[in-house]
Amino acid sequence: MEAFLQLVWQQRLWEDLRPVGVLEGCEVEILDVGLCNSNAGPDFFEAKVRIDDITWVGAVEIHARASEWLQHQHHLDPAYAGVVLHVVEEYDTPILGYNGHELPTLVMKVPQELLQRAEYLLQHATLLPCAPLGERLSPRLIEEHLETLLSERLSAKAEAVHRLAEQYGWHEALYITVMRYFGSELNNDAMEQLARALPYRLLIRYADSPCKFEALLLGVSGLLSSVPEGEYRSVLENEYRYLAHKHELSTLRLGWRQARTRPASFPLRRLLQASALLRKSSFTPTTYASCDSPEAMRLALSPLPLSLPDLTFSLTHSNFHRTTTAILSLSLNFSIHERHAPASYYS
């Protein structure tokens, strides 16, 4: 039912939106329903809602009943701190948000005819009107179109790197771009914010000291507390305290997202992988610009060997405090890149 309500919200199919609780008596206008989120966190991001004379921009969470906010323990999850509107079908209890204040809530009335068509809408929510016509297209036409899309995508990425280079220089542009894609899509923005806040020109000063290098990355990212307690963590904490004071650094609140993420893509693992790559003396724009094949790129992106305590400390599949463990792997996965970027794009 929640998925259906999300669809109604996204397509503006509601019959009525009634302010309740703290919003009772207020004039509410939905300027933008926001961007649908298919991963962990609120249902919609970057929504715009005008409440009386104030426009709020933030996340929207949708439930069948208001009490589901508590059942799902959103009030304990910092990922929901940015929710500016709670949309429910049934308002069964007032809800306090992550910050302790009552959540602005709207009761969404769904047209009766839509309720009867709910099953059909859910089954075809992602179906394009022209989808059935795809069978009439020749394989060659489809391939040519996909090649055009690929070319446009690569061009857009190249333009983004050029803009970074104009602002920061080529080495910093390489660093920011690589860090962004270490975010495994879910944490791309957080990784990029970290790279912008912790310049490569500062990091590279400690390339010969893996401990200091990792302390800076994990400290500024706010992930030091995710390292299992022990000697390794104590060393990192001591190093970060000294370096943060020396370079006037602050720990960022980046809202790392880990739910619905494979263990290999957990933020801590990805940062350690990034550290092993960034410390290489060959991490330069010239190195990667000269790669003329996927294999050459694979070798250029091969990380350094593991360092502190072999860095083979045990990492759990979903939580450091469980007993089931998996050893940290610093191997990089190029299967997606090789599948979508033909060798001709290296020449």
Short mmCIF file of C-alpha atoms in Angstrom, two decimals:
data_model
loop_
_atom_site.label_atom_id
_atom_site.label_comp_id
_atom_site.label_asym_id
_atom_site.label_seq_id
_atom_site.Cartn_x
_atom_site.Cartn_y
_atom_site.Cartn_z
CA MET A 1 0.00 0.00 0.00
CA GLU A 2 2.84 2.39 0.77
CA ALA A 3 4.23 1.98 -2.76
CA PHE A 4 0.81 2.90 -4.14
CA LEU A 5 0.64 6.01 -1.96
CA GLN A 6 4.10 7.00 -3.17
CA LEU A 7 2.88 6.71 -6.75
CA VAL A 8 -0.18 8.83 -5.98
CA TRP A 9 2.08 11.48 -4.45
CA GLN A 10 4.61 11.40 -7.29
CA GLN A 11 1.91 11.75 -9.97
CA ARG A 12 -0.16 14.27 -7.96
CA LEU A 13 -3.19 11.99 -8.16
CA TRP A 14 -4.58 12.85 -4.73
CA GLU A 15 -8.12 14.11 -4.28
CA ASP A 16 -7.33 16.24 -1.26
CA LEU A 17 -4.49 17.10 1.15
CA ARG A 18 -5.67 18.00 4.65
CA PRO A 19 -3.29 19.67 7.14
CA VAL A 20 -3.42 18.03 10.59
CA GLY A 21 -1.58 18.35 13.89
CA VAL A 22 0.84 21.23 13.94
CA LEU A 23 -0.27 22.20 10.42
CA GLU A 24 -3.97 22.45 11.27
CA GLY A 25 -5.29 25.81 10.08
CA CYS A 26 -2.26 26.47 7.86
CA GLU A 27 -2.34 27.05 4.11
CA VAL A 28 -0.20 24.39 2.44
CA GLU A 29 0.85 24.27 -1.21
CA ILE A 30 2.95 21.54 -2.81
CA LEU A 31 5.32 23.33 -5.17
CA ASP A 32 7.39 20.24 -6.03
CA VAL A 33 6.74 16.64 -4.92
CA GLY A 34 10.49 15.95 -4.99
CA LEU A 35 12.68 13.21 -6.42
CA CYS A 36 11.66 9.62 -5.73
CA ASN A 37 14.26 7.72 -3.69
CA SER A 38 14.57 4.00 -4.45
CA ASN A 39 17.29 3.46 -1.82
CA ALA A 40 17.41 3.74 1.95
CA GLY A 41 16.11 6.94 3.53
CA PRO A 42 13.05 9.14 3.00
CA ASP A 43 10.74 8.41 0.07
CA PHE A 44 11.33 11.74 -1.72
CA PHE A 45 14.19 14.24 -1.68
CA GLU A 46 14.30 17.95 -2.58
CA ALA A 47 10.56 18.49 -2.28
CA LYS A 48 9.30 22.09 -2.03
CA VAL A 49 6.36 22.88 0.24
CA ARG A 50 4.93 26.30 1.00
CA ILE A 51 3.42 26.52 4.48
CA ASP A 52 1.69 29.88 4.89
CA ASP A 53 4.39 32.36 3.78
CA ILE A 54 7.43 30.09 4.19
CA THR A 55 8.78 27.71 1.54
CA TRP A 56 10.42 24.57 2.93
CA VAL A 57 12.81 22.39 0.92
CA GLY A 58 13.62 18.89 2.10
CA ALA A 59 12.52 15.28 2.22
CA VAL A 60 9.01 13.80 2.29
CA GLU A 61 8.13 10.50 3.96
CA ILE A 62 4.90 8.67 3.12
CA HIS A 63 3.05 6.09 5.22
CA ALA A 64 -0.37 4.49 5.27
CA ARG A 65 -0.63 5.36 8.99
CA ALA A 66 1.28 8.06 10.88
CA SER A 67 2.31 5.56 13.58
CA GLU A 68 4.38 3.64 11.03
CA TRP A 69 7.03 6.36 11.49
CA LEU A 70 7.60 4.95 14.99
CA GLN A 71 7.26 1.32 13.91
CA HIS A 72 10.04 1.86 11.36
CA GLN A 73 12.11 3.74 13.99
CA HIS A 74 12.63 6.75 11.75
CA HIS A 75 12.70 8.95 14.87
CA LEU A 76 16.04 7.33 15.75
CA ASP A 77 17.57 7.51 12.27
CA PRO A 78 19.57 10.67 11.35
CA ALA A 79 18.84 9.95 7.67
CA TYR A 80 15.32 11.27 8.38
CA ALA A 81 16.44 14.50 10.06
CA GLY A 82 15.77 16.39 6.82
CA VAL A 83 12.11 15.39 6.51
CA VAL A 84 9.96 18.53 6.18
CA LEU A 85 6.64 16.80 5.51
CA HIS A 86 4.96 13.56 6.58
CA VAL A 87 2.18 12.40 4.24
CA VAL A 88 -0.21 9.74 5.52
CA GLU A 89 -3.53 8.21 4.61
CA GLU A 90 -4.56 7.80 8.24
CA TYR A 91 -3.51 10.21 11.01
CA ASP A 92 -3.64 7.93 14.06
CA THR A 93 -1.13 9.78 16.27
CA PRO A 94 1.03 12.92 16.33
CA ILE A 95 4.65 12.18 15.43
CA LEU A 96 7.87 13.76 16.66
CA GLY A 97 10.70 13.96 14.14
CA TYR A 98 14.38 13.21 14.65
CA ASN A 99 14.92 16.69 16.13
CA GLY A 100 12.17 16.19 18.72
CA HIS A 101 9.66 18.58 17.12
CA GLU A 102 6.26 17.54 15.83
CA LEU A 103 6.37 16.61 12.16
CA PRO A 104 4.28 18.71 9.76
CA THR A 105 1.71 16.21 8.47
CA LEU A 106 -0.82 16.06 5.66
CA VAL A 107 -3.57 13.49 5.29
CA MET A 108 -3.75 12.46 1.64
CA LYS A 109 -7.17 11.40 0.34
CA VAL A 110 -6.96 9.05 -2.62
CA PRO A 111 -9.79 9.01 -5.19
CA GLN A 112 -11.96 5.89 -4.90
CA GLU A 113 -11.48 4.97 -8.55
CA LEU A 114 -7.70 4.99 -8.06
CA LEU A 115 -7.97 2.61 -5.14
CA GLN A 116 -9.82 0.21 -7.42
CA ARG A 117 -7.06 0.51 -10.02
CA ALA A 118 -4.21 0.35 -7.52
CA GLU A 119 -3.02 -3.11 -8.48
CA TYR A 120 -2.83 -2.21 -12.17
CA LEU A 121 -0.99 1.07 -11.48
CA LEU A 122 1.59 -0.66 -9.31
CA GLN A 123 2.23 -3.34 -11.90
CA HIS A 124 2.73 -0.75 -14.66
CA ALA A 125 4.24 2.15 -12.72
CA THR A 126 7.52 2.00 -14.67
CA LEU A 127 6.01 1.17 -18.07
CA LEU A 128 6.46 3.88 -20.69
CA PRO A 129 3.49 4.50 -22.97
CA CYS A 130 5.67 3.72 -25.99
CA ALA A 131 7.17 0.54 -24.52
CA PRO A 132 5.05 -1.89 -26.60
CA LEU A 133 6.38 -0.24 -29.78
CA GLY A 134 9.93 -1.35 -28.96
CA GLU A 135 9.32 -4.70 -30.63
CA ARG A 136 8.95 -2.92 -33.99
CA LEU A 137 12.47 -1.45 -33.85
CA SER A 138 15.35 -3.22 -35.55
CA PRO A 139 18.27 -4.41 -33.36
CA ARG A 140 20.64 -2.23 -35.41
CA LEU A 141 18.58 0.92 -34.73
CA ILE A 142 18.50 0.13 -31.01
CA GLU A 143 22.27 -0.44 -30.97
CA GLU A 144 22.93 2.84 -32.79
CA HIS A 145 20.70 4.71 -30.35
CA LEU A 146 22.46 3.16 -27.35
CA GLU A 147 25.84 4.11 -28.84
CA THR A 148 24.61 7.69 -29.20
CA LEU A 149 23.42 7.74 -25.60
CA LEU A 150 26.77 6.34 -24.45
CA SER A 151 28.66 9.01 -26.37
CA GLU A 152 26.49 11.74 -24.89
CA ARG A 153 26.95 10.32 -21.39
CA LEU A 154 30.73 10.17 -21.71
CA SER A 155 30.78 13.71 -23.13
CA ALA A 156 28.75 14.97 -20.17
CA LYS A 157 31.16 13.31 -17.75
CA ALA A 158 34.15 14.80 -19.55
CA GLU A 159 32.60 18.27 -19.39
CA ALA A 160 32.04 17.85 -15.63
CA VAL A 161 35.72 16.98 -15.16
CA HIS A 162 36.77 20.00 -17.24
CA ARG A 163 34.67 22.27 -15.03
CA LEU A 164 36.35 20.84 -11.93
CA ALA A 165 39.78 21.31 -13.52
CA GLU A 166 39.04 24.95 -14.26
CA GLN A 167 38.08 25.49 -10.64
CA TYR A 168 40.63 23.33 -8.79
CA GLY A 169 43.29 22.20 -11.29
CA TRP A 170 43.67 18.83 -12.97
CA HIS A 171 45.08 16.87 -10.03
CA GLU A 172 42.32 17.96 -7.66
CA ALA A 173 39.74 17.33 -10.40
CA LEU A 174 40.99 13.76 -10.77
CA TYR A 175 40.88 13.27 -7.01
CA ILE A 176 37.34 14.65 -6.61
CA THR A 177 36.04 12.58 -9.54
CA VAL A 178 37.61 9.33 -8.34
CA MET A 179 36.38 9.91 -4.80
CA ARG A 180 32.85 10.56 -6.04
CA TYR A 181 32.66 7.22 -7.80
CA PHE A 182 34.05 5.38 -4.82
CA GLY A 183 30.66 6.21 -3.30
CA SER A 184 29.05 3.34 -5.22
CA GLU A 185 26.14 5.61 -6.31
CA LEU A 186 24.44 5.62 -2.90
CA ASN A 187 27.20 7.73 -1.29
CA ASN A 188 28.53 9.59 -4.33
CA ASP A 189 27.54 13.02 -3.02
CA ALA A 190 29.01 12.35 0.41
CA MET A 191 32.31 11.21 -1.13
CA GLU A 192 32.49 14.32 -3.30
CA GLN A 193 31.78 16.60 -0.34
CA LEU A 194 34.58 14.87 1.57
CA ALA A 195 37.01 15.35 -1.32
CA ARG A 196 36.18 19.05 -1.60
CA ALA A 197 36.63 19.53 2.15
CA LEU A 198 39.88 17.55 2.34
CA PRO A 199 42.07 18.66 -0.62
CA TYR A 200 44.40 16.21 -2.28
CA ARG A 201 47.29 18.67 -1.93
CA LEU A 202 46.98 18.21 1.85
CA LEU A 203 46.47 14.44 1.77
CA ILE A 204 49.45 13.81 -0.49
CA ARG A 205 51.79 15.31 2.10
CA TYR A 206 51.17 12.15 4.13
CA ALA A 207 51.38 9.59 1.31
CA ASP A 208 54.40 7.95 2.97
CA SER A 209 52.44 7.48 6.20
CA PRO A 210 49.41 5.22 5.66
CA CYS A 211 48.32 5.80 9.25
CA LYS A 212 48.15 9.59 8.90
CA PHE A 213 46.60 9.33 5.43
CA GLU A 214 43.82 7.04 6.65
CA ALA A 215 43.35 9.05 9.84
CA LEU A 216 42.63 12.15 7.76
CA LEU A 217 40.16 10.40 5.46
CA LEU A 218 38.30 8.56 8.22
CA GLY A 219 38.46 11.47 10.65
CA VAL A 220 37.10 14.19 8.37
CA SER A 221 34.49 11.77 6.99
CA GLY A 222 33.18 11.05 10.49
CA LEU A 223 33.75 7.31 10.07
CA LEU A 224 36.45 6.79 12.72
CA SER A 225 33.78 5.57 15.12
CA SER A 226 32.94 2.79 12.64
CA VAL A 227 36.40 1.24 12.99
CA PRO A 228 36.37 -1.69 15.47
CA GLU A 229 37.76 -0.74 18.88
CA GLY A 230 41.38 -1.70 19.37
CA GLU A 231 44.95 -0.56 18.78
CA TYR A 232 44.36 0.40 15.14
CA ARG A 233 41.46 2.67 16.01
CA SER A 234 43.35 4.27 18.92
CA VAL A 235 46.29 5.08 16.66
CA LEU A 236 44.00 6.63 14.05
CA GLU A 237 42.15 8.71 16.65
CA ASN A 238 45.38 10.08 18.10
CA GLU A 239 46.74 10.92 14.66
CA TYR A 240 43.53 12.62 13.61
CA ARG A 241 43.34 14.78 16.74
CA TYR A 242 46.85 16.07 16.04
CA LEU A 243 46.34 16.58 12.29
CA ALA A 244 42.90 18.17 12.67
CA HIS A 245 44.37 20.73 15.07
CA LYS A 246 47.41 21.32 12.87
CA HIS A 247 45.43 21.87 9.67
CA GLU A 248 42.27 23.34 11.23
CA LEU A 249 40.07 20.50 9.97
CA SER A 250 36.56 19.67 11.11
CA THR A 251 34.67 16.39 11.13
CA LEU A 252 31.85 16.49 8.57
CA ARG A 253 28.32 15.21 9.01
CA LEU A 254 27.80 13.59 5.63
CA GLY A 255 24.85 11.31 6.32
CA TRP A 256 26.54 8.13 5.10
CA ARG A 257 24.02 5.60 3.84
CA GLN A 258 24.60 1.91 4.41
CA ALA A 259 21.16 0.28 4.39
CA ARG A 260 20.42 -1.76 1.27
CA THR A 261 24.14 -1.69 0.48
CA ARG A 262 26.33 -4.72 -0.10
CA PRO A 263 29.15 -5.08 2.47
CA ALA A 264 31.76 -4.47 -0.24
CA SER A 265 30.29 -0.99 -0.74
CA PHE A 266 30.13 0.08 2.91
CA PRO A 267 31.58 3.62 3.23
CA LEU A 268 34.43 2.58 5.54
CA ARG A 269 35.61 -0.08 3.12
CA ARG A 270 35.41 2.25 0.17
CA LEU A 271 37.45 4.92 1.94
CA LEU A 272 40.16 2.40 2.79
CA GLN A 273 40.17 1.31 -0.84
CA ALA A 274 40.46 4.93 -1.92
CA SER A 275 43.34 5.49 0.51
CA ALA A 276 45.31 2.61 -1.00
CA LEU A 277 44.84 4.09 -4.49
CA LEU A 278 45.39 7.76 -3.69
CA ARG A 279 48.74 7.11 -1.99
CA LYS A 280 50.26 5.76 -5.20
CA SER A 281 52.90 8.00 -6.79
CA SER A 282 51.32 7.20 -10.16
CA PHE A 283 48.00 8.77 -9.14
CA THR A 284 48.30 11.60 -11.66
CA PRO A 285 46.13 12.87 -14.54
CA THR A 286 48.91 11.92 -16.97
CA THR A 287 48.83 8.28 -15.84
CA TYR A 288 45.15 7.83 -16.60
CA ALA A 289 45.11 9.97 -19.73
CA SER A 290 47.75 7.66 -21.23
CA CYS A 291 45.71 4.47 -20.69
CA ASP A 292 44.78 3.02 -24.08
CA SER A 293 42.91 -0.12 -23.00
CA PRO A 294 40.75 -1.47 -20.16
CA GLU A 295 43.71 -3.58 -18.97
CA ALA A 296 45.97 -0.53 -18.80
CA MET A 297 43.33 1.29 -16.77
CA ARG A 298 42.94 -1.74 -14.49
CA LEU A 299 46.67 -1.75 -13.76
CA ALA A 300 46.72 2.01 -13.19
CA LEU A 301 43.89 1.71 -10.67
CA SER A 302 45.42 -1.22 -8.80
CA PRO A 303 45.77 -0.14 -5.16
CA LEU A 304 48.83 -0.38 -2.94
CA PRO A 305 49.26 -3.39 -0.63
CA LEU A 306 47.44 -3.35 2.71
CA SER A 307 49.18 -1.49 5.51
CA LEU A 308 48.40 -1.10 9.22
CA PRO A 309 47.84 -4.42 11.04
CA ASP A 310 47.69 -5.79 7.47
CA LEU A 311 44.35 -3.95 7.51
CA THR A 312 42.85 -7.42 7.54
CA PHE A 313 40.74 -6.62 10.57
CA SER A 314 37.42 -8.39 10.46
CA LEU A 315 34.49 -6.60 8.92
CA THR A 316 31.02 -7.95 9.40
CA HIS A 317 28.59 -8.37 6.54
CA SER A 318 26.25 -5.73 7.92
CA ASN A 319 27.58 -4.57 11.27
CA PHE A 320 30.97 -4.57 13.02
CA HIS A 321 29.42 -5.95 16.18
CA ARG A 322 28.16 -9.21 14.75
CA THR A 323 30.21 -12.38 14.74
CA THR A 324 29.92 -13.24 11.05
CA THR A 325 32.89 -11.62 9.34
CA ALA A 326 34.43 -11.03 5.96
CA ILE A 327 37.99 -9.88 5.26
CA LEU A 328 38.44 -6.48 3.69
CA SER A 329 39.12 -6.72 -0.01
CA LEU A 330 40.76 -3.90 -1.93
CA SER A 331 40.05 -5.29 -5.36
CA LEU A 332 38.19 -2.96 -7.70
CA ASN A 333 35.29 -4.06 -9.86
CA PHE A 334 35.54 -2.99 -13.51
CA SER A 335 32.81 -5.22 -14.89
CA ILE A 336 30.26 -2.40 -15.29
CA HIS A 337 32.83 -0.09 -16.90
CA GLU A 338 34.01 -2.72 -19.36
CA ARG A 339 30.47 -3.73 -20.23
CA HIS A 340 29.33 -0.21 -21.08
CA ALA A 341 32.51 1.40 -22.45
CA PRO A 342 33.83 -0.32 -25.62
CA ALA A 343 37.59 -0.50 -26.13
CA SER A 344 37.23 2.06 -28.94
CA TYR A 345 36.66 4.75 -26.30
CA TYR A 346 40.22 4.31 -25.04
CA SER A 347 41.72 5.25 -28.40
#
